[in-house]
JSON list of C-alpha atoms in Angstrom, two decimals:
[
{"chain": "A", "resi": 17, "resn": "MET", "atom": "CA", "xyz": [-31.69, 5.73, -25.80]},
{"chain": "A", "resi": 18, "resn": "ARG", "atom": "CA", "xyz": [-34.04, 4.52, -23.11]},
{"chain": "A", "resi": 19, "resn": "ARG", "atom": "CA", "xyz": [-35.77, 7.58, -21.68]},
{"chain": "A", "resi": 20, "resn": "ALA", "atom": "CA", "xyz": [-36.76, 7.41, -18.02]},
{"chain": "A", "resi": 21, "resn": "ALA", "atom": "CA", "xyz": [-39.21, 9.90, -16.58]},
{"chain": "A", "resi": 22, "resn": "PRO", "atom": "CA", "xyz": [-37.29, 13.20, -16.34]},
{"chain": "A", "resi": 23, "resn": "SER", "atom": "CA", "xyz": [-35.91, 13.84, -12.87]},
{"chain": "A", "resi": 24, "resn": "THR", "atom": "CA", "xyz": [-35.71, 17.56, -12.13]},
{"chain": "A", "resi": 25, "resn": "CYS", "atom": "CA", "xyz": [-35.43, 19.75, -9.09]},
{"chain": "A", "resi": 26, "resn": "ASP", "atom": "CA", "xyz": [-35.10, 23.36, -8.01]},
{"chain": "A", "resi": 27, "resn": "ALA", "atom": "CA", "xyz": [-32.55, 24.00, -5.26]},
{"chain": "A", "resi": 28, "resn": "PRO", "atom": "CA", "xyz": [-31.82, 27.74, -5.31]},
{"chain": "A", "resi": 29, "resn": "LEU", "atom": "CA", "xyz": [-29.79, 27.82, -2.08]},
{"chain": "A", "resi": 30, "resn": "PHE", "atom": "CA", "xyz": [-27.61, 24.93, -3.22]},
{"chain": "A", "resi": 31, "resn": "VAL", "atom": "CA", "xyz": [-27.13, 26.55, -6.64]},
{"chain": "A", "resi": 32, "resn": "PHE", "atom": "CA", "xyz": [-26.08, 29.84, -5.04]},
{"chain": "A", "resi": 33, "resn": "LEU", "atom": "CA", "xyz": [-23.56, 28.11, -2.78]},
{"chain": "A", "resi": 34, "resn": "TRP", "atom": "CA", "xyz": [-22.31, 25.75, -5.49]},
{"chain": "A", "resi": 35, "resn": "ARG", "atom": "CA", "xyz": [-21.72, 28.49, -8.04]},
{"chain": "A", "resi": 36, "resn": "ARG", "atom": "CA", "xyz": [-19.61, 30.45, -5.55]},
{"chain": "A", "resi": 37, "resn": "PHE", "atom": "CA", "xyz": [-17.65, 27.38, -4.48]},
{"chain": "A", "resi": 38, "resn": "ALA", "atom": "CA", "xyz": [-17.13, 26.23, -8.07]},
{"chain": "A", "resi": 39, "resn": "ALA", "atom": "CA", "xyz": [-15.86, 29.64, -9.15]},
{"chain": "A", "resi": 40, "resn": "GLU", "atom": "CA", "xyz": [-13.38, 29.73, -6.30]},
{"chain": "A", "resi": 41, "resn": "SER", "atom": "CA", "xyz": [-12.25, 26.17, -6.98]},
{"chain": "A", "resi": 42, "resn": "MET", "atom": "CA", "xyz": [-11.64, 26.91, -10.64]},
{"chain": "A", "resi": 43, "resn": "ALA", "atom": "CA", "xyz": [-9.71, 30.03, -9.71]},
{"chain": "A", "resi": 44, "resn": "HIS", "atom": "CA", "xyz": [-7.44, 27.87, -7.53]},
{"chain": "A", "resi": 45, "resn": "GLY", "atom": "CA", "xyz": [-6.54, 25.31, -10.17]},
{"chain": "A", "resi": 46, "resn": "GLN", "atom": "CA", "xyz": [-9.41, 22.83, -10.38]},
{"chain": "A", "resi": 47, "resn": "GLY", "atom": "CA", "xyz": [-9.42, 23.21, -14.16]},
{"chain": "A", "resi": 48, "resn": "GLU", "atom": "CA", "xyz": [-6.13, 21.33, -14.27]},
{"chain": "A", "resi": 49, "resn": "GLN", "atom": "CA", "xyz": [-7.70, 18.50, -12.28]},
{"chain": "A", "resi": 50, "resn": "ARG", "atom": "CA", "xyz": [-10.61, 18.33, -14.72]},
{"chain": "A", "resi": 51, "resn": "GLN", "atom": "CA", "xyz": [-8.17, 18.28, -17.63]},
{"chain": "A", "resi": 52, "resn": "ARG", "atom": "CA", "xyz": [-6.37, 15.28, -16.13]},
{"chain": "A", "resi": 53, "resn": "LEU", "atom": "CA", "xyz": [-9.71, 13.61, -15.40]},
{"chain": "A", "resi": 54, "resn": "LEU", "atom": "CA", "xyz": [-10.75, 13.68, -19.06]},
{"chain": "A", "resi": 55, "resn": "ASP", "atom": "CA", "xyz": [-7.39, 13.28, -20.79]},
{"chain": "A", "resi": 56, "resn": "GLY", "atom": "CA", "xyz": [-7.44, 10.40, -23.26]},
{"chain": "A", "resi": 57, "resn": "LEU", "atom": "CA", "xyz": [-11.18, 9.80, -23.22]},
{"chain": "A", "resi": 58, "resn": "ALA", "atom": "CA", "xyz": [-12.73, 8.54, -26.44]},
{"chain": "A", "resi": 59, "resn": "GLY", "atom": "CA", "xyz": [-16.07, 7.45, -27.83]},
{"chain": "A", "resi": 60, "resn": "ARG", "atom": "CA", "xyz": [-19.50, 8.02, -26.36]},
{"chain": "A", "resi": 61, "resn": "VAL", "atom": "CA", "xyz": [-19.56, 9.37, -22.79]},
{"chain": "A", "resi": 62, "resn": "VAL", "atom": "CA", "xyz": [-22.17, 9.92, -20.09]},
{"chain": "A", "resi": 63, "resn": "GLU", "atom": "CA", "xyz": [-21.45, 12.51, -17.43]},
{"chain": "A", "resi": 64, "resn": "VAL", "atom": "CA", "xyz": [-23.51, 12.35, -14.24]},
{"chain": "A", "resi": 65, "resn": "GLY", "atom": "CA", "xyz": [-24.22, 15.44, -12.19]},
{"chain": "A", "resi": 66, "resn": "ALA", "atom": "CA", "xyz": [-22.78, 17.69, -14.88]},
{"chain": "A", "resi": 67, "resn": "GLY", "atom": "CA", "xyz": [-23.71, 20.87, -12.99]},
{"chain": "A", "resi": 68, "resn": "GLN", "atom": "CA", "xyz": [-23.14, 23.98, -15.09]},
{"chain": "A", "resi": 69, "resn": "GLY", "atom": "CA", "xyz": [-20.80, 22.19, -17.46]},
{"chain": "A", "resi": 70, "resn": "LEU", "atom": "CA", "xyz": [-17.41, 22.91, -15.93]},
{"chain": "A", "resi": 71, "resn": "ASN", "atom": "CA", "xyz": [-15.96, 19.79, -17.56]},
{"chain": "A", "resi": 72, "resn": "PHE", "atom": "CA", "xyz": [-17.17, 20.67, -21.05]},
{"chain": "A", "resi": 73, "resn": "PRO", "atom": "CA", "xyz": [-14.13, 22.69, -22.20]},
{"chain": "A", "resi": 74, "resn": "TYR", "atom": "CA", "xyz": [-11.80, 19.82, -21.32]},
{"chain": "A", "resi": 75, "resn": "TYR", "atom": "CA", "xyz": [-13.33, 16.99, -23.36]},
{"chain": "A", "resi": 76, "resn": "PRO", "atom": "CA", "xyz": [-10.83, 15.86, -26.02]},
{"chain": "A", "resi": 77, "resn": "ARG", "atom": "CA", "xyz": [-11.87, 15.70, -29.65]},
{"chain": "A", "resi": 78, "resn": "THR", "atom": "CA", "xyz": [-11.62, 11.89, -29.54]},
{"chain": "A", "resi": 79, "resn": "VAL", "atom": "CA", "xyz": [-14.96, 11.97, -27.68]},
{"chain": "A", "resi": 80, "resn": "THR", "atom": "CA", "xyz": [-17.78, 11.57, -30.21]},
{"chain": "A", "resi": 81, "resn": "GLU", "atom": "CA", "xyz": [-20.70, 12.52, -27.94]},
{"chain": "A", "resi": 82, "resn": "VAL", "atom": "CA", "xyz": [-21.39, 13.48, -24.33]},
{"chain": "A", "resi": 83, "resn": "VAL", "atom": "CA", "xyz": [-24.75, 12.95, -22.67]},
{"chain": "A", "resi": 84, "resn": "ALA", "atom": "CA", "xyz": [-24.65, 15.21, -19.61]},
{"chain": "A", "resi": 85, "resn": "ILE", "atom": "CA", "xyz": [-27.15, 14.36, -16.86]},
{"chain": "A", "resi": 86, "resn": "GLU", "atom": "CA", "xyz": [-28.16, 17.16, -14.48]},
{"chain": "A", "resi": 87, "resn": "PRO", "atom": "CA", "xyz": [-31.38, 17.25, -12.41]},
{"chain": "A", "resi": 88, "resn": "GLU", "atom": "CA", "xyz": [-31.18, 20.84, -11.13]},
{"chain": "A", "resi": 89, "resn": "ASN", "atom": "CA", "xyz": [-32.98, 23.14, -13.53]},
{"chain": "A", "resi": 90, "resn": "ARG", "atom": "CA", "xyz": [-30.80, 26.25, -13.19]},
{"chain": "A", "resi": 91, "resn": "LEU", "atom": "CA", "xyz": [-27.55, 24.32, -13.44]},
{"chain": "A", "resi": 92, "resn": "ARG", "atom": "CA", "xyz": [-28.83, 22.36, -16.43]},
{"chain": "A", "resi": 93, "resn": "ALA", "atom": "CA", "xyz": [-29.70, 25.64, -18.19]},
{"chain": "A", "resi": 94, "resn": "ASP", "atom": "CA", "xyz": [-26.11, 26.76, -17.56]},
{"chain": "A", "resi": 95, "resn": "ALA", "atom": "CA", "xyz": [-24.87, 23.45, -18.97]},
{"chain": "A", "resi": 96, "resn": "GLU", "atom": "CA", "xyz": [-26.96, 23.87, -22.10]},
{"chain": "A", "resi": 97, "resn": "GLU", "atom": "CA", "xyz": [-25.29, 27.22, -22.70]},
{"chain": "A", "resi": 98, "resn": "ALA", "atom": "CA", "xyz": [-21.83, 25.81, -22.01]},
{"chain": "A", "resi": 99, "resn": "ALA", "atom": "CA", "xyz": [-22.46, 22.98, -24.47]},
{"chain": "A", "resi": 100, "resn": "LYS", "atom": "CA", "xyz": [-22.86, 25.46, -27.31]},
{"chain": "A", "resi": 101, "resn": "THR", "atom": "CA", "xyz": [-19.18, 26.39, -27.20]},
{"chain": "A", "resi": 102, "resn": "ALA", "atom": "CA", "xyz": [-17.75, 22.93, -26.49]},
{"chain": "A", "resi": 103, "resn": "SER", "atom": "CA", "xyz": [-15.45, 21.30, -29.04]},
{"chain": "A", "resi": 104, "resn": "VAL", "atom": "CA", "xyz": [-17.43, 18.03, -28.94]},
{"chain": "A", "resi": 105, "resn": "PRO", "atom": "CA", "xyz": [-21.18, 17.35, -29.26]},
{"chain": "A", "resi": 106, "resn": "ILE", "atom": "CA", "xyz": [-22.84, 17.60, -25.82]},
{"chain": "A", "resi": 107, "resn": "GLU", "atom": "CA", "xyz": [-26.49, 17.14, -24.91]},
{"chain": "A", "resi": 108, "resn": "ALA", "atom": "CA", "xyz": [-27.52, 18.28, -21.42]},
{"chain": "A", "resi": 109, "resn": "ILE", "atom": "CA", "xyz": [-30.64, 16.48, -20.23]},
{"chain": "A", "resi": 110, "resn": "ALA", "atom": "CA", "xyz": [-32.65, 16.06, -17.05]},
{"chain": "A", "resi": 111, "resn": "GLY", "atom": "CA", "xyz": [-32.11, 12.86, -15.15]},
{"chain": "A", "resi": 112, "resn": "SER", "atom": "CA", "xyz": [-31.02, 11.17, -11.96]},
{"chain": "A", "resi": 113, "resn": "ALA", "atom": "CA", "xyz": [-27.77, 9.37, -11.22]},
{"chain": "A", "resi": 114, "resn": "VAL", "atom": "CA", "xyz": [-29.77, 6.45, -9.79]},
{"chain": "A", "resi": 115, "resn": "ALA", "atom": "CA", "xyz": [-31.99, 6.06, -12.88]},
{"chain": "A", "resi": 116, "resn": "LEU", "atom": "CA", "xyz": [-29.94, 6.98, -15.93]},
{"chain": "A", "resi": 117, "resn": "PRO", "atom": "CA", "xyz": [-31.97, 7.44, -19.13]},
{"chain": "A", "resi": 118, "resn": "ALA", "atom": "CA", "xyz": [-29.84, 5.08, -21.22]},
{"chain": "A", "resi": 119, "resn": "ASP", "atom": "CA", "xyz": [-29.74, 1.48, -22.41]},
{"chain": "A", "resi": 120, "resn": "ASP", "atom": "CA", "xyz": [-27.43, -1.15, -20.98]},
{"chain": "A", "resi": 121, "resn": "GLY", "atom": "CA", "xyz": [-23.87, -0.78, -22.27]},
{"chain": "A", "resi": 122, "resn": "ALA", "atom": "CA", "xyz": [-24.73, 2.38, -24.21]},
{"chain": "A", "resi": 123, "resn": "PHE", "atom": "CA", "xyz": [-21.50, 4.24, -23.40]},
{"chain": "A", "resi": 124, "resn": "ASP", "atom": "CA", "xyz": [-17.79, 3.73, -23.80]},
{"chain": "A", "resi": 125, "resn": "ALA", "atom": "CA", "xyz": [-17.09, 5.72, -20.65]},
{"chain": "A", "resi": 126, "resn": "ALA", "atom": "CA", "xyz": [-18.67, 7.65, -17.81]},
{"chain": "A", "resi": 127, "resn": "VAL", "atom": "CA", "xyz": [-17.52, 10.71, -15.89]},
{"chain": "A", "resi": 128, "resn": "SER", "atom": "CA", "xyz": [-18.30, 11.54, -12.27]},
{"chain": "A", "resi": 129, "resn": "SER", "atom": "CA", "xyz": [-16.82, 14.69, -10.75]},
{"chain": "A", "resi": 130, "resn": "LEU", "atom": "CA", "xyz": [-17.83, 15.80, -7.26]},
{"chain": "A", "resi": 131, "resn": "VAL", "atom": "CA", "xyz": [-21.06, 13.81, -7.50]},
{"chain": "A", "resi": 132, "resn": "LEU", "atom": "CA", "xyz": [-20.61, 10.54, -5.58]},
{"chain": "A", "resi": 133, "resn": "CYS", "atom": "CA", "xyz": [-20.41, 12.51, -2.33]},
{"chain": "A", "resi": 134, "resn": "SER", "atom": "CA", "xyz": [-24.07, 13.48, -2.53]},
{"chain": "A", "resi": 135, "resn": "VAL", "atom": "CA", "xyz": [-26.04, 10.89, -4.50]},
{"chain": "A", "resi": 136, "resn": "ASP", "atom": "CA", "xyz": [-27.21, 7.50, -3.23]},
{"chain": "A", "resi": 137, "resn": "GLN", "atom": "CA", "xyz": [-23.79, 6.05, -3.92]},
{"chain": "A", "resi": 138, "resn": "GLY", "atom": "CA", "xyz": [-24.46, 2.33, -4.28]},
{"chain": "A", "resi": 139, "resn": "PRO", "atom": "CA", "xyz": [-27.39, 2.64, -6.71]},
{"chain": "A", "resi": 140, "resn": "ALA", "atom": "CA", "xyz": [-25.63, 5.39, -8.66]},
{"chain": "A", "resi": 141, "resn": "LEU", "atom": "CA", "xyz": [-22.52, 3.26, -9.18]},
{"chain": "A", "resi": 142, "resn": "ALA", "atom": "CA", "xyz": [-24.74, 0.30, -10.13]},
{"chain": "A", "resi": 143, "resn": "GLU", "atom": "CA", "xyz": [-26.36, 2.47, -12.80]},
{"chain": "A", "resi": 144, "resn": "LEU", "atom": "CA", "xyz": [-22.97, 3.57, -14.10]},
{"chain": "A", "resi": 145, "resn": "HIS", "atom": "CA", "xyz": [-21.90, -0.07, -14.28]},
{"chain": "A", "resi": 146, "resn": "ARG", "atom": "CA", "xyz": [-25.08, -0.85, -16.22]},
{"chain": "A", "resi": 147, "resn": "VAL", "atom": "CA", "xyz": [-24.72, 1.85, -18.88]},
{"chain": "A", "resi": 148, "resn": "ILE", "atom": "CA", "xyz": [-20.96, 1.47, -19.47]},
{"chain": "A", "resi": 149, "resn": "ARG", "atom": "CA", "xyz": [-20.10, -1.28, -21.94]},
{"chain": "A", "resi": 150, "resn": "PRO", "atom": "CA", "xyz": [-17.93, -4.17, -20.70]},
{"chain": "A", "resi": 151, "resn": "GLY", "atom": "CA", "xyz": [-14.34, -2.97, -20.76]},
{"chain": "A", "resi": 152, "resn": "GLY", "atom": "CA", "xyz": [-15.40, 0.68, -20.66]},
{"chain": "A", "resi": 153, "resn": "GLU", "atom": "CA", "xyz": [-14.07, 3.31, -18.29]},
{"chain": "A", "resi": 154, "resn": "LEU", "atom": "CA", "xyz": [-15.30, 5.22, -15.28]},
{"chain": "A", "resi": 155, "resn": "ARG", "atom": "CA", "xyz": [-13.42, 8.48, -14.74]},
{"chain": "A", "resi": 156, "resn": "PHE", "atom": "CA", "xyz": [-13.82, 9.92, -11.25]},
{"chain": "A", "resi": 157, "resn": "LEU", "atom": "CA", "xyz": [-12.81, 13.05, -9.36]},
{"chain": "A", "resi": 158, "resn": "GLU", "atom": "CA", "xyz": [-14.29, 13.05, -5.86]},
{"chain": "A", "resi": 159, "resn": "HIS", "atom": "CA", "xyz": [-13.65, 14.35, -2.38]},
{"chain": "A", "resi": 160, "resn": "VAL", "atom": "CA", "xyz": [-13.54, 11.53, 0.16]},
{"chain": "A", "resi": 161, "resn": "ALA", "atom": "CA", "xyz": [-13.14, 10.68, 3.82]},
{"chain": "A", "resi": 162, "resn": "ALA", "atom": "CA", "xyz": [-9.80, 11.57, 5.36]},
{"chain": "A", "resi": 163, "resn": "ASP", "atom": "CA", "xyz": [-7.38, 8.90, 6.49]},
{"chain": "A", "resi": 164, "resn": "THR", "atom": "CA", "xyz": [-5.50, 10.93, 9.09]},
{"chain": "A", "resi": 165, "resn": "GLN", "atom": "CA", "xyz": [-6.33, 12.54, 12.41]},
{"chain": "A", "resi": 166, "resn": "PRO", "atom": "CA", "xyz": [-7.64, 15.00, 13.48]},
{"chain": "A", "resi": 167, "resn": "LEU", "atom": "CA", "xyz": [-9.48, 15.50, 10.18]},
{"chain": "A", "resi": 168, "resn": "VAL", "atom": "CA", "xyz": [-11.20, 12.12, 10.38]},
{"chain": "A", "resi": 169, "resn": "THR", "atom": "CA", "xyz": [-12.85, 13.04, 13.68]},
{"chain": "A", "resi": 170, "resn": "LEU", "atom": "CA", "xyz": [-13.77, 16.52, 12.48]},
{"chain": "A", "resi": 171, "resn": "GLN", "atom": "CA", "xyz": [-15.43, 15.11, 9.38]},
{"chain": "A", "resi": 172, "resn": "TRP", "atom": "CA", "xyz": [-17.54, 12.66, 11.38]},
{"chain": "A", "resi": 173, "resn": "LEU", "atom": "CA", "xyz": [-18.59, 15.38, 13.80]},
{"chain": "A", "resi": 174, "resn": "ILE", "atom": "CA", "xyz": [-19.57, 17.92, 11.16]},
{"chain": "A", "resi": 175, "resn": "ASP", "atom": "CA", "xyz": [-21.02, 15.60, 8.51]},
{"chain": "A", "resi": 176, "resn": "PRO", "atom": "CA", "xyz": [-24.68, 15.69, 9.68]},
{"chain": "A", "resi": 177, "resn": "LEU", "atom": "CA", "xyz": [-24.79, 19.49, 9.50]},
{"chain": "A", "resi": 178, "resn": "TRP", "atom": "CA", "xyz": [-22.64, 19.64, 6.37]},
{"chain": "A", "resi": 179, "resn": "SER", "atom": "CA", "xyz": [-24.95, 17.29, 4.47]},
{"chain": "A", "resi": 180, "resn": "ARG", "atom": "CA", "xyz": [-28.05, 19.29, 5.40]},
{"chain": "A", "resi": 181, "resn": "LEU", "atom": "CA", "xyz": [-26.55, 22.57, 4.25]},
{"chain": "A", "resi": 182, "resn": "GLY", "atom": "CA", "xyz": [-24.72, 21.18, 1.23]},
{"chain": "A", "resi": 183, "resn": "GLY", "atom": "CA", "xyz": [-27.46, 19.50, -0.75]},
{"chain": "A", "resi": 184, "resn": "GLY", "atom": "CA", "xyz": [-26.78, 16.03, 0.66]},
{"chain": "A", "resi": 185, "resn": "CYS", "atom": "CA", "xyz": [-23.00, 16.21, 0.27]},
{"chain": "A", "resi": 186, "resn": "HIS", "atom": "CA", "xyz": [-21.16, 13.92, 2.70]},
{"chain": "A", "resi": 187, "resn": "LEU", "atom": "CA", "xyz": [-17.60, 14.25, 3.96]},
{"chain": "A", "resi": 188, "resn": "ILE", "atom": "CA", "xyz": [-17.10, 10.69, 5.14]},
{"chain": "A", "resi": 189, "resn": "ARG", "atom": "CA", "xyz": [-17.58, 8.47, 2.10]},
{"chain": "A", "resi": 190, "resn": "ASP", "atom": "CA", "xyz": [-15.10, 5.75, 1.16]},
{"chain": "A", "resi": 191, "resn": "THR", "atom": "CA", "xyz": [-15.66, 6.16, -2.56]},
{"chain": "A", "resi": 192, "resn": "GLU", "atom": "CA", "xyz": [-12.64, 4.10, -3.59]},
{"chain": "A", "resi": 193, "resn": "THR", "atom": "CA", "xyz": [-14.08, 1.02, -1.89]},
{"chain": "A", "resi": 194, "resn": "ALA", "atom": "CA", "xyz": [-17.57, 1.69, -3.25]},
{"chain": "A", "resi": 195, "resn": "ILE", "atom": "CA", "xyz": [-16.27, 1.82, -6.83]},
{"chain": "A", "resi": 196, "resn": "GLY", "atom": "CA", "xyz": [-14.65, -1.59, -6.38]},
{"chain": "A", "resi": 197, "resn": "LEU", "atom": "CA", "xyz": [-17.77, -3.09, -4.84]},
{"chain": "A", "resi": 198, "resn": "ALA", "atom": "CA", "xyz": [-19.82, -1.89, -7.81]},
{"chain": "A", "resi": 199, "resn": "GLY", "atom": "CA", "xyz": [-17.87, -4.11, -10.21]},
{"chain": "A", "resi": 200, "resn": "PHE", "atom": "CA", "xyz": [-15.13, -1.79, -11.37]},
{"chain": "A", "resi": 201, "resn": "ARG", "atom": "CA", "xyz": [-11.38, -2.37, -11.21]},
{"chain": "A", "resi": 202, "resn": "ILE", "atom": "CA", "xyz": [-9.42, 0.76, -10.38]},
{"chain": "A", "resi": 203, "resn": "GLU", "atom": "CA", "xyz": [-6.51, 0.97, -12.83]},
{"chain": "A", "resi": 204, "resn": "ARG", "atom": "CA", "xyz": [-4.91, 4.14, -11.56]},
{"chain": "A", "resi": 205, "resn": "MET", "atom": "CA", "xyz": [-5.71, 6.64, -8.86]},
{"chain": "A", "resi": 206, "resn": "GLU", "atom": "CA", "xyz": [-4.06, 9.53, -7.11]},
{"chain": "A", "resi": 207, "resn": "ARG", "atom": "CA", "xyz": [-4.86, 11.04, -3.75]},
{"chain": "A", "resi": 208, "resn": "PHE", "atom": "CA", "xyz": [-4.30, 14.71, -3.13]},
{"chain": "A", "resi": 209, "resn": "ILE", "atom": "CA", "xyz": [-5.39, 17.61, -0.96]},
{"chain": "A", "resi": 210, "resn": "PHE", "atom": "CA", "xyz": [-7.36, 20.43, -2.57]},
{"chain": "A", "resi": 211, "resn": "LYS", "atom": "CA", "xyz": [-8.34, 23.33, -0.35]},
{"chain": "A", "resi": 212, "resn": "PRO", "atom": "CA", "xyz": [-9.45, 26.45, -2.26]},
{"chain": "A", "resi": 213, "resn": "ASN", "atom": "CA", "xyz": [-10.59, 28.08, 1.00]},
{"chain": "A", "resi": 214, "resn": "ALA", "atom": "CA", "xyz": [-10.56, 27.42, 4.73]},
{"chain": "A", "resi": 215, "resn": "LEU", "atom": "CA", "xyz": [-14.02, 25.85, 4.89]},
{"chain": "A", "resi": 216, "resn": "ALA", "atom": "CA", "xyz": [-13.18, 23.50, 2.04]},
{"chain": "A", "resi": 217, "resn": "GLY", "atom": "CA", "xyz": [-10.43, 22.09, 4.22]},
{"chain": "A", "resi": 218, "resn": "LEU", "atom": "CA", "xyz": [-13.04, 19.79, 5.77]},
{"chain": "A", "resi": 219, "resn": "GLY", "atom": "CA", "xyz": [-13.50, 18.13, 2.39]},
{"chain": "A", "resi": 220, "resn": "SER", "atom": "CA", "xyz": [-9.95, 18.55, 1.15]},
{"chain": "A", "resi": 221, "resn": "PRO", "atom": "CA", "xyz": [-8.94, 14.87, 0.61]},
{"chain": "A", "resi": 222, "resn": "HIS", "atom": "CA", "xyz": [-9.62, 14.02, -3.05]},
{"chain": "A", "resi": 223, "resn": "ILE", "atom": "CA", "xyz": [-9.18, 11.08, -5.37]},
{"chain": "A", "resi": 224, "resn": "LEU", "atom": "CA", "xyz": [-8.83, 11.21, -9.16]},
{"chain": "A", "resi": 225, "resn": "GLY", "atom": "CA", "xyz": [-8.59, 8.15, -11.30]},
{"chain": "A", "resi": 226, "resn": "VAL", "atom": "CA", "xyz": [-9.74, 5.62, -13.86]},
{"chain": "A", "resi": 227, "resn": "ALA", "atom": "CA", "xyz": [-11.69, 2.42, -13.20]},
{"chain": "A", "resi": 228, "resn": "ARG", "atom": "CA", "xyz": [-12.73, -0.20, -15.72]},
{"chain": "A", "resi": 229, "resn": "ARG", "atom": "CA", "xyz": [-15.87, -2.29, -15.96]},
{"chain": "A", "resi": 230, "resn": "GLU", "atom": "CA", "xyz": [-14.59, -5.84, -16.20]},
{"chain": "A", "resi": 231, "resn": "SER", "atom": "CA", "xyz": [-17.81, -7.69, -17.08]}
]
């Protein structure tokens, strides 16, 4: 594996907020979404922005290895602990979504869950395209911009403040289009509303699906 310079960070406020939000989301059924995200995966997988390893219990045994990329030190430590009880081999390492420490075409699939809202989306998707082999899969679960009023207007109004408080998370991204522009073909996708609490209603539109690298 090509090893880039480790990319790490300490973001205690974000970690505090994320842990609370993640716990509430899981209590309201997000585990089922993660199960559907990973169902049928096989081979060698890279997961970007793995956080504390919430996806780890849902990887099927057809997966031979997961390389889980997480830059935040506290969350990565959580992921390392979660990896110990996973049913598949998982290595949690430091790294950035825009400079993945892997060779071209090194993975059969990649997983992105609630990550493309906050990273530099174009470069991150270009990196995913680079490290997935031709014909490999991108599995995605992301919150996205709304397509109905009045939520569209509310998202645009609140996004500058939201992104400052939420570790760079944006409410207004058209992630479906960005995936296509990065050289992936979306094979299946569902849109749904997920609102574990009132505040999360601002980011309630979600997409979950599978895209394939065509070349």
